[in-house]
Coordinates of C-alpha atoms in Angstrom, one line a residue:
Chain L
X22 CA 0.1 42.9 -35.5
X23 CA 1.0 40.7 -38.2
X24 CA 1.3 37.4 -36.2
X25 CA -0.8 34.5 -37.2
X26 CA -1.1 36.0 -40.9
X27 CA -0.3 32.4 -42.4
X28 CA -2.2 29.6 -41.2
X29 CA -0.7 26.2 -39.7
X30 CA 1.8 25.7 -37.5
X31 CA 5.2 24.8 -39.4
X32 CA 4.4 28.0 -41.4
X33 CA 4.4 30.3 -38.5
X34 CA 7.5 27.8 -36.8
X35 CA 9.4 28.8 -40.0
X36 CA 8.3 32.6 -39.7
X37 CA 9.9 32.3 -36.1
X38 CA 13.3 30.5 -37.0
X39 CA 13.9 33.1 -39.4
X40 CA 13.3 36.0 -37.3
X41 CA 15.7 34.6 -35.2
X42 CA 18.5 34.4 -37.9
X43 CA 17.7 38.0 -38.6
X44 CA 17.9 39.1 -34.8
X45 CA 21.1 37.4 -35.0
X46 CA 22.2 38.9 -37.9
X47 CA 21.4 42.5 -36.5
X48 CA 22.9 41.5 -33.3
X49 CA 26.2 39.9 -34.8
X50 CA 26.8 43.0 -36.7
X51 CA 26.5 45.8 -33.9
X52 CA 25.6 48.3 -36.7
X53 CA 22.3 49.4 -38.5
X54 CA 21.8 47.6 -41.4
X55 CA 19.5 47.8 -44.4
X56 CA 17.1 45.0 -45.7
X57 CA 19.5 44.4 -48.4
X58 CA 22.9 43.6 -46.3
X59 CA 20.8 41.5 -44.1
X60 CA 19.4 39.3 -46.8
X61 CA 23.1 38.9 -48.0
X62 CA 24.2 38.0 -44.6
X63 CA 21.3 35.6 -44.2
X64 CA 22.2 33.7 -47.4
X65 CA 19.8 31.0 -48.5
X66 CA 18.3 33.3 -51.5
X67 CA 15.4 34.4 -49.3
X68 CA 13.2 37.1 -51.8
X69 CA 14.4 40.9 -50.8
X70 CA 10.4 41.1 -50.0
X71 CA 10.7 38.2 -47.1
X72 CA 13.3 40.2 -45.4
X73 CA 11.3 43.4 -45.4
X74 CA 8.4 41.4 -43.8
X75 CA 10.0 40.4 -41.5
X76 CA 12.3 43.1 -40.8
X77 CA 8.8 44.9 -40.2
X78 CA 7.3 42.9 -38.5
X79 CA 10.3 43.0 -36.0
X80 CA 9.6 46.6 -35.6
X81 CA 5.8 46.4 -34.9
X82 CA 6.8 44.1 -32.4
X83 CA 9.1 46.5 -30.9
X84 CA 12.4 44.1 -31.1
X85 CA 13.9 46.6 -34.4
X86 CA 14.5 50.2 -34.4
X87 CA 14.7 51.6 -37.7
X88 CA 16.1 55.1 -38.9
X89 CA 15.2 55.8 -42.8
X90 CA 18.2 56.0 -44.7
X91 CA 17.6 57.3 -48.3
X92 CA 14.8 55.1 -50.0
X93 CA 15.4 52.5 -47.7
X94 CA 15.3 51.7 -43.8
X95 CA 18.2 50.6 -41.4
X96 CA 17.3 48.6 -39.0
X97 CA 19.0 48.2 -35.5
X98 CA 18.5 45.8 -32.4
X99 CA 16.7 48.0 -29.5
X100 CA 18.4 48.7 -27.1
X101 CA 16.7 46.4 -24.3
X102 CA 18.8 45.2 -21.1
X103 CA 15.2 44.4 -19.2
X104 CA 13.6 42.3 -22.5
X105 CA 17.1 40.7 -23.0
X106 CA 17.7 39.4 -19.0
X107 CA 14.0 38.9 -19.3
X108 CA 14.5 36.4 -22.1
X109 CA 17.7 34.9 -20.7
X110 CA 15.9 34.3 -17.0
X111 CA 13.0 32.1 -19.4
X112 CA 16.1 30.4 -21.4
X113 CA 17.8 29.4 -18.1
X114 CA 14.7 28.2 -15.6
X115 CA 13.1 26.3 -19.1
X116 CA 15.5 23.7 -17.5
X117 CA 14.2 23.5 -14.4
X118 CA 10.9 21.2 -14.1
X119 CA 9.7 23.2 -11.1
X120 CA 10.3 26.9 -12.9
X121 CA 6.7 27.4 -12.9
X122 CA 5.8 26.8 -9.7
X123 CA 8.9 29.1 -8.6
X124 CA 7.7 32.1 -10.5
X125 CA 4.5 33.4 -8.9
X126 CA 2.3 34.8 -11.6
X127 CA -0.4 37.8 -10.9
X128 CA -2.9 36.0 -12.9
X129 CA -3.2 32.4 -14.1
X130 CA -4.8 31.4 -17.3
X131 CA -8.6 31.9 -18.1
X132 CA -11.0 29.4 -19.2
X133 CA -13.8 31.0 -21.4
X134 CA -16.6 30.4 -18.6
X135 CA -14.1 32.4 -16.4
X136 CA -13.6 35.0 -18.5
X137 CA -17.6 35.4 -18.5
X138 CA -17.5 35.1 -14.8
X139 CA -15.2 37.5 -14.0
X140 CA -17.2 39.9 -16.6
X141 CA -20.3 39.2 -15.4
X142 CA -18.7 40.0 -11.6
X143 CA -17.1 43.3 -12.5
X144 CA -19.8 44.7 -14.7
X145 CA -18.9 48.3 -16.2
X146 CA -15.4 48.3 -14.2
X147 CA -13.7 46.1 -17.2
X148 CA -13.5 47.1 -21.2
X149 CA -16.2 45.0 -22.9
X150 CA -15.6 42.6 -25.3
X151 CA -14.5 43.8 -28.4
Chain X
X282 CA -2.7 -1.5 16.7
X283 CA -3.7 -3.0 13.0
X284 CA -6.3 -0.8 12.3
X285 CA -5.1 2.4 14.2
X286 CA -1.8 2.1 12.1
X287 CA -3.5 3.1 9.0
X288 CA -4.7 6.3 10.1
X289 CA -2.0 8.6 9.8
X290 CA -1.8 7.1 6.1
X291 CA -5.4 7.9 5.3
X292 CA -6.1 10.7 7.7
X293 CA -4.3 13.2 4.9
X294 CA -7.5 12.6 2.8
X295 CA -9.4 14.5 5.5
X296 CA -7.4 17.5 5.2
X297 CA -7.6 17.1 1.2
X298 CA -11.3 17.1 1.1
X299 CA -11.6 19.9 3.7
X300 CA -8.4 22.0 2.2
X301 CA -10.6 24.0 -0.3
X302 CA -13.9 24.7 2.0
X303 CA -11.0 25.9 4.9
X304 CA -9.2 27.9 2.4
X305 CA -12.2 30.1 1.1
X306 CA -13.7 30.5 5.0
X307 CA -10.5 31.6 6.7
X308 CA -8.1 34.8 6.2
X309 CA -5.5 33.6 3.7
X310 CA -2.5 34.1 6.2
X311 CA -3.9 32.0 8.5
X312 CA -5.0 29.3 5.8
X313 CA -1.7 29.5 4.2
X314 CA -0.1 28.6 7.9
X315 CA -2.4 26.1 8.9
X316 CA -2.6 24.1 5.7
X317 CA 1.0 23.8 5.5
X318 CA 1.7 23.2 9.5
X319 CA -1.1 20.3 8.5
X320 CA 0.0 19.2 5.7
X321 CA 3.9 19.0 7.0
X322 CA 2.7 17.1 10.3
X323 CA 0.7 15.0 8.2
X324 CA 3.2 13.7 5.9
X325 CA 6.0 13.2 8.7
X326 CA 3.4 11.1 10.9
X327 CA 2.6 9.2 7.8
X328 CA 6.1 8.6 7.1
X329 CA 7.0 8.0 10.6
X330 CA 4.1 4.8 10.4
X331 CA 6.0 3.2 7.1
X332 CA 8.9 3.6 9.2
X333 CA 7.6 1.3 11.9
X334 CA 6.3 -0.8 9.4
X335 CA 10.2 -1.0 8.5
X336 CA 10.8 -1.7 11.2
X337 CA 9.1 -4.3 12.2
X338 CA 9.8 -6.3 9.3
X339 CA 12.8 -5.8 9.8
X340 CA 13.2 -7.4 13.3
X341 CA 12.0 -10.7 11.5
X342 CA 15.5 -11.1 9.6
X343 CA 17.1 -13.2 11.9
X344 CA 20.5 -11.5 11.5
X345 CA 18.5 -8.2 13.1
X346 CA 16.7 -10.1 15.7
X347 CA 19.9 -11.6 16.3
X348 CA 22.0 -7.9 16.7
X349 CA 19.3 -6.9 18.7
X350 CA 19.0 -9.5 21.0
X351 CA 15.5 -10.6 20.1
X352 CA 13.7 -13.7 20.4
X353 CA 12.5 -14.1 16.4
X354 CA 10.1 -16.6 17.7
X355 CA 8.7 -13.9 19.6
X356 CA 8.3 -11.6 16.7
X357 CA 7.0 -13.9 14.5
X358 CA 4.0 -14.9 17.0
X359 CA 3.2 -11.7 18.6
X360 CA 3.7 -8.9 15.7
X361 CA 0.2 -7.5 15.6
X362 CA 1.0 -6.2 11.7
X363 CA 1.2 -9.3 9.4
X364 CA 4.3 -9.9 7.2
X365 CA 2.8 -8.8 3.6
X366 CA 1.6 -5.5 5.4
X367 CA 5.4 -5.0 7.1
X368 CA 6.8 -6.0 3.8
X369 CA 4.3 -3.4 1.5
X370 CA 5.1 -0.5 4.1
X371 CA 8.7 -1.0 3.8
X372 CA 7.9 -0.8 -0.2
X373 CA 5.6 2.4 0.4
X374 CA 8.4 4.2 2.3
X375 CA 11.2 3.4 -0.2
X376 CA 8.7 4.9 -2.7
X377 CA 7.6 7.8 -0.7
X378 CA 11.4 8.9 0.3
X379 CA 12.3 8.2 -3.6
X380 CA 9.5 10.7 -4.6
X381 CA 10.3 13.3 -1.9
X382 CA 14.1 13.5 -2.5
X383 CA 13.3 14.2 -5.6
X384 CA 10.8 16.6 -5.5
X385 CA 12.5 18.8 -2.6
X386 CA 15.8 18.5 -4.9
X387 CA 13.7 19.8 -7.9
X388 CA 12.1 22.5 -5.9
X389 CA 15.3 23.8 -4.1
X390 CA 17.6 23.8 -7.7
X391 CA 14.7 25.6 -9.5
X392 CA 14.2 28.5 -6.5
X393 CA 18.5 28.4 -6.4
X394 CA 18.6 28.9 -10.4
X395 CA 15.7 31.8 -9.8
X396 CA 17.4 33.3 -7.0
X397 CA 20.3 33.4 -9.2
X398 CA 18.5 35.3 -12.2
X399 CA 17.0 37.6 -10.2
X400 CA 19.9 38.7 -9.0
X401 CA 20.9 39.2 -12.8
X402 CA 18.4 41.3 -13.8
X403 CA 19.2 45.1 -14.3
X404 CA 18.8 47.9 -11.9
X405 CA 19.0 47.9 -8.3
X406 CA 14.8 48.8 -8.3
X407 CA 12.7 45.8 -7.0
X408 CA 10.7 46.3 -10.2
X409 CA 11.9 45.3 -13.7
X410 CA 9.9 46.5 -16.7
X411 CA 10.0 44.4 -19.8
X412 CA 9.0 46.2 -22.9
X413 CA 7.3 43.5 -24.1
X414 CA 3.6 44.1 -25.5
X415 CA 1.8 41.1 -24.1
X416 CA 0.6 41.4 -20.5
X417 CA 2.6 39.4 -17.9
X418 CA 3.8 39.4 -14.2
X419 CA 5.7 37.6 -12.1
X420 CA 7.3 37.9 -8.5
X421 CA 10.7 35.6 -9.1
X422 CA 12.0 34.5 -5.8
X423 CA 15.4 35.7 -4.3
X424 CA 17.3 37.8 -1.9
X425 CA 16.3 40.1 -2.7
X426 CA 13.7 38.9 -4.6
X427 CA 12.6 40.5 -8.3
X428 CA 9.6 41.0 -9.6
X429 CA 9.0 41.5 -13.3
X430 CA 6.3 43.6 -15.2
X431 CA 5.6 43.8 -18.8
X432 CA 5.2 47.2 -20.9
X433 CA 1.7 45.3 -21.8
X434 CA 0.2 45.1 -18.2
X435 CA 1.4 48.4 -17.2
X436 CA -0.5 49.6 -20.5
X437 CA -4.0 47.7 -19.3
X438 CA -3.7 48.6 -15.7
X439 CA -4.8 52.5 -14.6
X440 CA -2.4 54.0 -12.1
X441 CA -3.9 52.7 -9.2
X442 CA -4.9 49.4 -10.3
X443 CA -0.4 49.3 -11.0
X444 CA -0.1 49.8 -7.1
X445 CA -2.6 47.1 -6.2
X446 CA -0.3 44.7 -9.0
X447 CA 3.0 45.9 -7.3
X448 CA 1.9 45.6 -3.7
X449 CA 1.0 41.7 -4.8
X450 CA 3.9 41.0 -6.2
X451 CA 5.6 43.0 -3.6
X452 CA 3.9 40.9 -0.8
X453 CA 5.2 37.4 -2.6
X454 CA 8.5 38.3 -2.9
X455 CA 9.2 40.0 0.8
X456 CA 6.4 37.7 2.5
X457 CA 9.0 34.2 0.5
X458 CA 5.7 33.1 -0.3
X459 CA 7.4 30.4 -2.0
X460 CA 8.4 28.8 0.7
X461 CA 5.2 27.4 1.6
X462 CA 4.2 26.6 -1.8
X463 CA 7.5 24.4 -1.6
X464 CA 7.3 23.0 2.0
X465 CA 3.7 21.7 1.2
X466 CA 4.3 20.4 -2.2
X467 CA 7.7 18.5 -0.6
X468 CA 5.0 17.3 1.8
X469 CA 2.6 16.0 -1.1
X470 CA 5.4 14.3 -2.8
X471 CA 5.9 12.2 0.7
X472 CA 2.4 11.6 0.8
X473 CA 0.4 12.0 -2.6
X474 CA -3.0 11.9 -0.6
X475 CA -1.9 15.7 0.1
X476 CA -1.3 16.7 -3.5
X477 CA -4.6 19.0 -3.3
X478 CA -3.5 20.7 -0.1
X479 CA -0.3 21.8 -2.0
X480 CA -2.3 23.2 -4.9
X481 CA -4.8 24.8 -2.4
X482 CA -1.5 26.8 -0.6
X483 CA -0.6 27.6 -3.9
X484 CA -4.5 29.2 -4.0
X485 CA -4.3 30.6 -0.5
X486 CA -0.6 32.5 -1.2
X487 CA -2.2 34.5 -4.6
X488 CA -5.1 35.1 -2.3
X489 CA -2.6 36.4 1.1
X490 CA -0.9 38.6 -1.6
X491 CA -4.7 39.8 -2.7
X492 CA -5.7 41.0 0.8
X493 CA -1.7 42.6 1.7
X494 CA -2.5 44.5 -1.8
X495 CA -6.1 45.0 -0.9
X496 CA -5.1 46.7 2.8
X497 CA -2.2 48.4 1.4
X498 CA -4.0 50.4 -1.1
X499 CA -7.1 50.8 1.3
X500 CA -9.7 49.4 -1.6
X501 CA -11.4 46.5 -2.0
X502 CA -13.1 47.2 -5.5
X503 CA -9.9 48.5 -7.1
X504 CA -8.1 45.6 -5.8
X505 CA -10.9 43.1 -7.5
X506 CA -10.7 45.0 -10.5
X507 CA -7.1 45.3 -11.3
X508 CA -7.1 41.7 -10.6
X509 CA -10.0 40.8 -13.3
X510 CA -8.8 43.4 -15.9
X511 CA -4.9 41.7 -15.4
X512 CA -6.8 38.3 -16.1
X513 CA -8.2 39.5 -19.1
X514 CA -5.7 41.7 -20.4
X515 CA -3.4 38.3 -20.9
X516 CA -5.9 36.6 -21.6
X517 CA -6.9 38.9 -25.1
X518 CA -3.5 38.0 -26.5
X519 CA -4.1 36.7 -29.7
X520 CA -3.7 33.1 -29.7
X521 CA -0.5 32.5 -31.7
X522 CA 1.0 35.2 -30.1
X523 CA 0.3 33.8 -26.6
X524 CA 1.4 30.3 -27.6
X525 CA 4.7 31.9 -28.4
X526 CA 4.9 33.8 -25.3
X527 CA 4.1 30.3 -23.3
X528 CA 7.0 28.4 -25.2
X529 CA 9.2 31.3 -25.1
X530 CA 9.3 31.1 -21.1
X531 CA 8.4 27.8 -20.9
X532 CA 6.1 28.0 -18.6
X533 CA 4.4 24.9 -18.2
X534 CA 2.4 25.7 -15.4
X535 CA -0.4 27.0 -16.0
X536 CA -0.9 23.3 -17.5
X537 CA -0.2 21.7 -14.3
X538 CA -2.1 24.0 -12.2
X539 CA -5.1 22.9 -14.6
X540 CA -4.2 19.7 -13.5
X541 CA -4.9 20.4 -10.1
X542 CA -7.7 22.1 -10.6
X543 CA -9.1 18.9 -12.2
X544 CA -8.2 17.1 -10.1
X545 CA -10.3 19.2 -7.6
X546 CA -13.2 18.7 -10.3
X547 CA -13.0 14.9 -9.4
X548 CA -13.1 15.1 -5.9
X549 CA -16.5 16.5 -6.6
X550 CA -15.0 20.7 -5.5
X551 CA -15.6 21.2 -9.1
X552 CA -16.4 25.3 -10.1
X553 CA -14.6 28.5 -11.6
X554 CA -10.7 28.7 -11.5
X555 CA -8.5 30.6 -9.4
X556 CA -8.8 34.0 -10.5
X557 CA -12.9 34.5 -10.6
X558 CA -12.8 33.3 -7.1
X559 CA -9.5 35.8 -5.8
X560 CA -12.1 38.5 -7.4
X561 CA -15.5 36.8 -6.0
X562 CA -13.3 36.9 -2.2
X563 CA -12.2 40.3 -2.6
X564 CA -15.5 42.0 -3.8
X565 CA -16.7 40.2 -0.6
X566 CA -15.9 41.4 3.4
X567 CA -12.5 40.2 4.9
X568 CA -12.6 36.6 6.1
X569 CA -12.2 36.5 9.4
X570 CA -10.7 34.0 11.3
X571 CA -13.2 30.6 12.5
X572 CA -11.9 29.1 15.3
X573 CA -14.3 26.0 15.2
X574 CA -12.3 25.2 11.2
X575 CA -8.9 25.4 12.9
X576 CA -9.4 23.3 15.4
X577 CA -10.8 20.9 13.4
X578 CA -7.6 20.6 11.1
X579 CA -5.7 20.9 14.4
X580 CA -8.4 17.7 15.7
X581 CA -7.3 16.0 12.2
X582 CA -3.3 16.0 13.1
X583 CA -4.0 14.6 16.5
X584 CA -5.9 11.5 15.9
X585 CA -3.0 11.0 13.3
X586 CA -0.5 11.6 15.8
X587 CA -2.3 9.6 18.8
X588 CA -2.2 6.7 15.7
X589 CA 1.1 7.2 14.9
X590 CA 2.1 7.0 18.7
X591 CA 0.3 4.0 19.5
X592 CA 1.6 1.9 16.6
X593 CA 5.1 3.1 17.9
X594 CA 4.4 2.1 21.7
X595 CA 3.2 -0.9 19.8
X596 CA 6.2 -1.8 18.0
X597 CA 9.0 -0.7 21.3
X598 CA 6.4 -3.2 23.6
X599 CA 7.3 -6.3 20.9
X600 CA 10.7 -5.3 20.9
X601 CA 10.9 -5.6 24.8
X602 CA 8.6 -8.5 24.6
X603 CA 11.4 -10.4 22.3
X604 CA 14.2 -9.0 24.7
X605 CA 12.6 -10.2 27.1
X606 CA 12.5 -13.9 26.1
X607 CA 16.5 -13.9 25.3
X608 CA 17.3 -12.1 28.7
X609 CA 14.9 -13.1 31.2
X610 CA 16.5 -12.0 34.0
X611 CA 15.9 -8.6 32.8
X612 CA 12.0 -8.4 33.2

């Protein structure tokens, strides 16, 4: 994965703002679409080498399809009713103040001496560190 | 009556200190059940005592003394709870209803809004796989409730170790395990002395699901083990990644279960978080259930209630008393 490849925080914010106007852009447009007509549609004279970053990135993440075309990629929302109501549910309880406690997660967060713990307790039954 | 009053305010603490200890000694079902019985009783005695404190300061307005045909002079001489303490229970229950309203209006919107999305999401399966890479799940409450799995866990988890993680989420969302989570949390907000029984239910509901999972599938181990290998499979996320993930679904919670368990740090029941001790219970035998712990907690709601009953027989004896001086002839 190619997340985290710039260091500091309004880097990475930006990184995620404009993958968002690109999902939008797919999405508004209901066709494939290369790296070139989605740079156009973008505007804002982002460099044709941004758009295929991120455009690629998209895809490792699993959010693009792409189909080569010629030289070049199109590049298509997948098609992904779970993901999307997924998504919306977050969008809509990120109002509530209680959502958390409403969800009930299979596993809460680890501290590090928990992650040793729970190691140490399931010996050769978990992968090891990498 | 003065001292006895204060019990079924500071009896709570008894069931906070022993919520933890009682939690990991007795079969989650019946911890679950007895924590929030307790912790509901506790909080309506406790409320039912800043009532009488109301109350009784509010037979010394001489418009309600008047109304109810008391002698003030009576009141003012014989009231065994002194004016500031009538006064600052009256303040307490304001407070305490303020907090509760609020937190049971909180609780019911959120589980309303869920209840709503789950019936939202696609298919007419229970299960709903997210093709999402990081490792999540989540049991959203509902009728029917949903539960939701990542392509990411399914990928960590081994076929069998998927059954143990859809029997648990299974159990929370037939079993309405949120329902005691909420009940005992409204509780908490009416009396914040039993903030760390909520957050102990919240403990003993994971660990209910654990054992219906562990029985269901007939294996202890595997049950343990997809458990740890869930735990660590979101927690290897890289970090930015995860971050995302958190503020994408805003979950918050994790944060304020932290909070908790801090919380439970202070009160000197300090050790490892939730999920090394679900594995640490389930790689041991099946609690079984101690008779001697529940009727202790049981032992706990009755001096409260004994309390509560005497400061009420207090308060109707003063009441007659006062009658009694404007109507004579009555007595």
């Amino acid at each position: 994965m190619s997340t985290g490849d710039r260091p500091g925080d309004s880097s990475r914010r930006a990184a995620g703002e404009l993958e968002s106007a690109v999902l939008a852009v797919l999405h508004a447009a209901g066709v494939p679409l290369s790296p070139g007509t989605v740079r156009e549609r973008l505007g804002g004279g982002l460099a044709y080498t941004t758009v295929v970053t991120i455009l690629s990135r998209l895809h490792a993440k699993g959010v693009l399809d792409r189909a080569r075309m010629g030289r070049a990629y199109l590049y298509a929302p997948v098609a992904d009713e779970p993901g999307l109501a997924a998504r919306r549910m977050a969008t809509v309880l990120a109002a509530e103040p209680d959502r958390a406690a409403v969800l009930a997660r299979f596993v809460s967060g680890l501290s590090a001496s928990d992650e040793q713990l729970l190691r140490r307790m399931l010996g050769a039954d978990v992968p090891g560190q990498d | 009556m003065p001292l006895a009053i204060f019990l079924p305010l500071a009896v709570p603490l008894c069931v906070t200190v022993g919520a933890r200890p009682v939690a990991a000694r007795l079969p989650p079902q019946a911890a679950t059940w007895l924590l929030t019985v307790a912790a509901v009783a506790l909080a309506a005695l406790s409320t039912a005592v800043l009532m009488l404190l109301a109350g009784a300061a509010a037979i010394r307005i001489p418009l309600v003394a008047t109304l109810g045909h008391m002698s003030l002079q009576v009141v003012r001489r014989d009231d065994p709870a002194s004016l500031s303490v009538s006064v600052g229970g009256t303040a307490l229950l304001a407070v305490a209803t303020a907090a509760a309203g609020r937190a049971g209006w909180r609780r019911v919107r959120a589980l309303v809004t869920a209840a709503r999305q789950a019936r939202c999401l696609p298919g007419s399966e229970q299960v709903v796989v997210v093709p999402d890479g990081t490792a999540d799940a989540y049991a959203v409450p509902g009728w029917p409730g949903r539960i939701v799995v990542t392509a990411g866990m399914l990928d960590a988890l081994n076929p069998d170790e998927r059954r143990v993680l859809l029997a648990h989420e299974g159990a929370h969302a037939t079993g309405h395990h949120y329902l005691f989570t909420a009940v005992t949390h409204f509780a908490a907000a009416a009396n914040p002395l039993l903030r760390p029984v909520a957050a102990t239910v919240t403990y003993t509901v994971e660990r209910w699901a654990d054992e219906t999972a562990a029985r269901d599938c007939g294996d202890r181990r595997l049950a343990a083990r997809a458990v740890g290998k869930a735990a660590l499979a979101s927690a290897d996320r890289p970090a930015p990644a995860r971050r995302r993930h958190v503020v994408a679904l805003g979950i918050a919670g994790p944060f304020l279960r932290h909070g908790a368990t801090r919380l439970g740090r202070a009160l000197g029941l300090g050790g490892p978080g939730p999920v090394p001790r679900r594995v640490a219970a389930l790689l041991a035998p099946p609690p079984r259930i101690r008779p001697l712990l529940v009727a202790a907690v049981a032992v706990v709601v009755l001096i409260s209630s004994v309390a509560a009953l005497d400061a009420a027989i207090g308060l109707h004896a003063l009441v007659e008393l006062a009658q009694a001086r404007v109507f004579p002839s009555r007595s």
